[in-house]
Amino acid sequence: MTTQTLELSQNFYNLFQSLPDEARQGFLNALVQNNREELETAFFYWECQSAREEGFLSDEETNDFLMSLP
């Protein structure tokens, strides 16, 4: 990611954090309903990385898992 993309992402996150609770919940519901597969892939990726860092998966196993992602 570029610096500009990271800054834009942080700005969107800050906007989300500033929303009232009901609006945040509505946004999260819409996000999950419309992007479920993408979110599941991202969570799986982060869990694989965490498992590798904690020594539960080898680099090879982590790469195999990540290469299997859609």
Coordinates of N, CA, C and O in Angstrom, one line a residue:
M1 N 0.8 -1.2 0.0 CA 0.0 0.0 0.0 C 0.9 1.2 0.0 O 1.9 1.3 0.6
T2 N 0.4 2.2 -0.7 CA 1.1 3.5 -0.7 C 0.8 4.3 0.6 O -0.2 4.0 1.3
T3 N 1.6 5.3 0.8 CA 1.3 6.2 2.0 C 0.0 6.8 1.9 O -0.8 6.9 2.8
Q4 N -0.3 7.3 0.7 CA -1.6 7.9 0.4 C -2.8 7.0 0.7 O -3.8 7.4 1.4
T5 N -2.7 5.7 0.3 CA -3.7 4.7 0.6 C -3.8 4.5 2.1 O -5.0 4.4 2.6
L6 N -2.7 4.4 2.7 CA -2.8 4.1 4.2 C -3.4 5.3 4.9 O -4.2 5.1 5.8
E7 N -3.1 6.5 4.5 CA -3.7 7.7 5.1 C -5.2 7.7 4.9 O -6.0 8.0 5.7
L8 N -5.6 7.4 3.6 CA -7.0 7.4 3.3 C -7.8 6.3 4.1 O -8.9 6.6 4.7
S9 N -7.2 5.1 4.3 CA -7.7 4.1 5.1 C -7.9 4.6 6.5 O -8.9 4.3 7.2
Q10 N -6.9 5.2 7.1 CA -7.0 5.7 8.4 C -8.1 6.8 8.6 O -8.8 6.8 9.6
N11 N -8.2 7.6 7.6 CA -9.3 8.6 7.6 C -10.7 8.0 7.6 O -11.6 8.4 8.3
F12 N -10.9 7.0 6.8 CA -12.1 6.3 6.8 C -12.4 5.6 8.1 O -13.5 5.6 8.6
Y13 N -11.4 5.0 8.7 CA -11.5 4.4 10.0 C -11.9 5.4 11.1 O -12.8 5.2 11.9
N14 N -11.2 6.6 11.0 CA -11.6 7.7 12.0 C -13.0 8.1 11.8 O -13.7 8.4 12.8
L15 N -13.5 8.2 10.6 CA -14.9 8.6 10.3 C -15.8 7.5 10.9 O -16.8 7.9 11.5
F16 N -15.5 6.3 10.6 CA -16.3 5.2 11.2 C -16.4 5.3 12.7 O -17.5 5.2 13.3
Q17 N -15.3 5.5 13.4 CA -15.2 5.7 14.8 C -16.0 6.8 15.3 O -16.5 6.8 16.5
S18 N -16.2 7.9 14.5 CA -17.0 9.0 15.0 C -18.5 8.9 14.8 O -19.2 9.7 15.3
L19 N -18.9 7.8 14.2 CA -20.3 7.6 14.0 C -21.0 7.2 15.3 O -20.4 6.6 16.1
P20 N -22.3 7.5 15.4 CA -23.1 7.0 16.5 C -23.1 5.5 16.5 O -23.0 4.9 15.4
D21 N -23.3 4.9 17.6 CA -23.3 3.4 17.7 C -24.3 2.7 16.7 O -23.9 1.7 16.1
E22 N -25.5 3.3 16.6 CA -26.5 2.7 15.7 C -26.0 2.7 14.3 O -26.1 1.7 13.5
A23 N -25.4 3.8 13.8 CA -24.8 3.9 12.5 C -23.7 3.0 12.3 O -23.5 2.3 11.2
R24 N -22.8 2.8 13.3 CA -21.7 1.9 13.2 C -22.2 0.5 13.1 O -21.6 -0.3 12.2
Q25 N -23.2 0.1 13.8 CA -23.7 -1.2 13.8 C -24.3 -1.5 12.4 O -24.2 -2.6 11.8
G26 N -25.1 -0.5 11.9 CA -25.6 -0.7 10.5 C -24.6 -0.8 9.5 O -24.7 -1.6 8.5
F27 N -23.5 0.0 9.6 CA -22.4 -0.1 8.6 C -21.8 -1.5 8.7 O -21.5 -2.2 7.6
L28 N -21.5 -2.0 9.9 CA -20.9 -3.3 10.0 C -21.8 -4.4 9.5 O -21.3 -5.4 8.8
N29 N -23.1 -4.3 9.7 CA -24.0 -5.3 9.2 C -24.0 -5.3 7.6 O -23.9 -6.4 7.0
A30 N -24.0 -4.1 7.0 CA -23.9 -4.0 5.6 C -22.6 -4.5 5.1 O -22.5 -5.2 4.0
L31 N -21.5 -4.2 5.8 CA -20.2 -4.7 5.3 C -20.1 -6.2 5.3 O -19.6 -6.8 4.3
V32 N -20.6 -6.8 6.4 CA -20.5 -8.3 6.4 C -21.5 -8.9 5.4 O -21.1 -9.9 4.7
Q33 N -22.7 -8.4 5.2 CA -23.6 -8.9 4.3 C -23.1 -8.8 2.8 O -23.3 -9.7 2.0
N34 N -22.4 -7.7 2.5 CA -21.9 -7.5 1.2 C -20.5 -7.9 0.9 O -20.1 -8.0 -0.3
N35 N -19.7 -8.3 1.9 CA -18.3 -8.6 1.7 C -17.9 -9.8 2.5 O -16.7 -9.9 2.9
R36 N -18.8 -10.7 2.8 CA -18.5 -11.8 3.7 C -17.3 -12.6 3.3 O -16.4 -12.9 4.1
E37 N -17.2 -13.0 2.0 CA -16.1 -13.8 1.5 C -14.8 -13.1 1.7 O -13.8 -13.7 2.1
E38 N -14.8 -11.8 1.3 CA -13.5 -11.1 1.4 C -13.1 -10.9 2.8 O -11.9 -11.0 3.1
L39 N -14.0 -10.7 3.8 CA -13.7 -10.6 5.2 C -13.2 -11.9 5.7 O -12.2 -11.9 6.5
E40 N -13.8 -13.0 5.4 CA -13.4 -14.3 5.8 C -12.0 -14.6 5.3 O -11.1 -15.2 6.1
T41 N -11.7 -14.3 4.1 CA -10.3 -14.5 3.5 C -9.3 -13.6 4.3 O -8.2 -14.1 4.7
A42 N -9.7 -12.4 4.6 CA -8.7 -11.5 5.4 C -8.5 -12.1 6.8 O -7.4 -12.1 7.2
F43 N -9.6 -12.5 7.4 CA -9.4 -13.1 8.8 C -8.5 -14.3 8.7 O -7.7 -14.5 9.6
F44 N -8.7 -15.2 7.7 CA -8.0 -16.4 7.6 C -6.5 -16.1 7.4 O -5.6 -16.7 8.0
Y45 N -6.2 -15.1 6.5 CA -4.9 -14.6 6.3 C -4.2 -14.2 7.6 O -3.1 -14.6 7.9
W46 N -4.9 -13.3 8.3 CA -4.3 -12.8 9.6 C -4.1 -13.9 10.6 O -3.1 -13.9 11.3
E47 N -5.0 -14.9 10.7 CA -4.8 -16.0 11.6 C -3.6 -16.9 11.2 O -2.9 -17.3 12.0
C48 N -3.4 -17.1 9.9 CA -2.3 -17.8 9.4 C -1.0 -17.1 9.8 O 0.0 -17.8 10.2
Q49 N -1.0 -15.8 9.6 CA 0.2 -15.1 9.9 C 0.5 -15.1 11.4 O 1.7 -15.3 11.8
S50 N -0.5 -15.0 12.2 CA -0.4 -15.1 13.6 C 0.1 -16.5 14.1 O 1.0 -16.6 14.9
A51 N -0.5 -17.5 13.5 CA 0.0 -18.9 13.8 C 1.4 -19.1 13.5 O 2.2 -19.8 14.2
R52 N 1.9 -18.5 12.4 CA 3.3 -18.7 12.0 C 4.2 -17.9 13.0 O 5.2 -18.5 13.4
E53 N 3.8 -16.7 13.3 CA 4.6 -15.9 14.3 C 4.7 -16.6 15.6 O 5.6 -16.4 16.3
E54 N 3.6 -17.3 16.0 CA 3.6 -17.9 17.3 C 4.2 -19.3 17.3 O 4.3 -20.0 18.3
G55 N 4.6 -19.8 16.1 CA 5.3 -21.0 16.0 C 4.4 -22.3 15.8 O 4.9 -23.4 15.8
F56 N 3.1 -22.0 15.5 CA 2.2 -23.1 15.3 C 2.2 -23.6 13.9 O 1.9 -24.8 13.6
L57 N 2.6 -22.8 12.9 CA 2.8 -23.2 11.5 C 4.2 -22.8 11.1 O 4.7 -21.8 11.5
S58 N 4.7 -23.7 10.2 CA 6.0 -23.4 9.6 C 5.8 -22.4 8.5 O 4.6 -22.1 8.1
D59 N 6.8 -21.8 8.0 CA 6.7 -20.9 6.9 C 6.1 -21.6 5.7 O 5.3 -21.0 5.0
E60 N 6.5 -22.8 5.4 CA 6.0 -23.6 4.3 C 4.5 -23.8 4.5 O 3.7 -23.6 3.5
E61 N 4.1 -24.2 5.7 CA 2.6 -24.5 5.9 C 1.8 -23.2 5.7 O 0.7 -23.2 5.1
T62 N 2.4 -22.1 6.2 CA 1.7 -20.8 6.1 C 1.5 -20.4 4.7 O 0.5 -20.0 4.2
N63 N 2.6 -20.6 3.9 CA 2.6 -20.3 2.5 C 1.6 -21.1 1.7 O 0.8 -20.7 0.9
D64 N 1.5 -22.4 2.1 CA 0.6 -23.3 1.4 C -0.9 -22.9 1.7 O -1.7 -22.9 0.8
F65 N -1.1 -22.6 3.0 CA -2.5 -22.1 3.3 C -2.8 -20.8 2.6 O -3.9 -20.7 2.0
L66 N -1.9 -19.9 2.6 CA -2.2 -18.6 1.9 C -2.3 -18.7 0.4 O -3.1 -18.0 -0.2
M67 N -1.6 -19.6 -0.2 CA -1.7 -19.8 -1.6 C -3.0 -20.4 -2.0 O -3.5 -20.3 -3.1
S68 N -3.7 -21.1 -1.0 CA -5.0 -21.7 -1.3 C -6.1 -20.7 -1.2 O -7.3 -21.1 -1.5
L69 N -5.9 -19.5 -0.7 CA -6.9 -18.5 -0.6 C -7.4 -18.1 -2.0 O -6.6 -18.0 -3.0
P70 N -8.7 -17.8 -2.1 CA -9.2 -17.3 -3.4 C -8.7 -16.0 -3.8 O -8.2 -15.2 -3.1

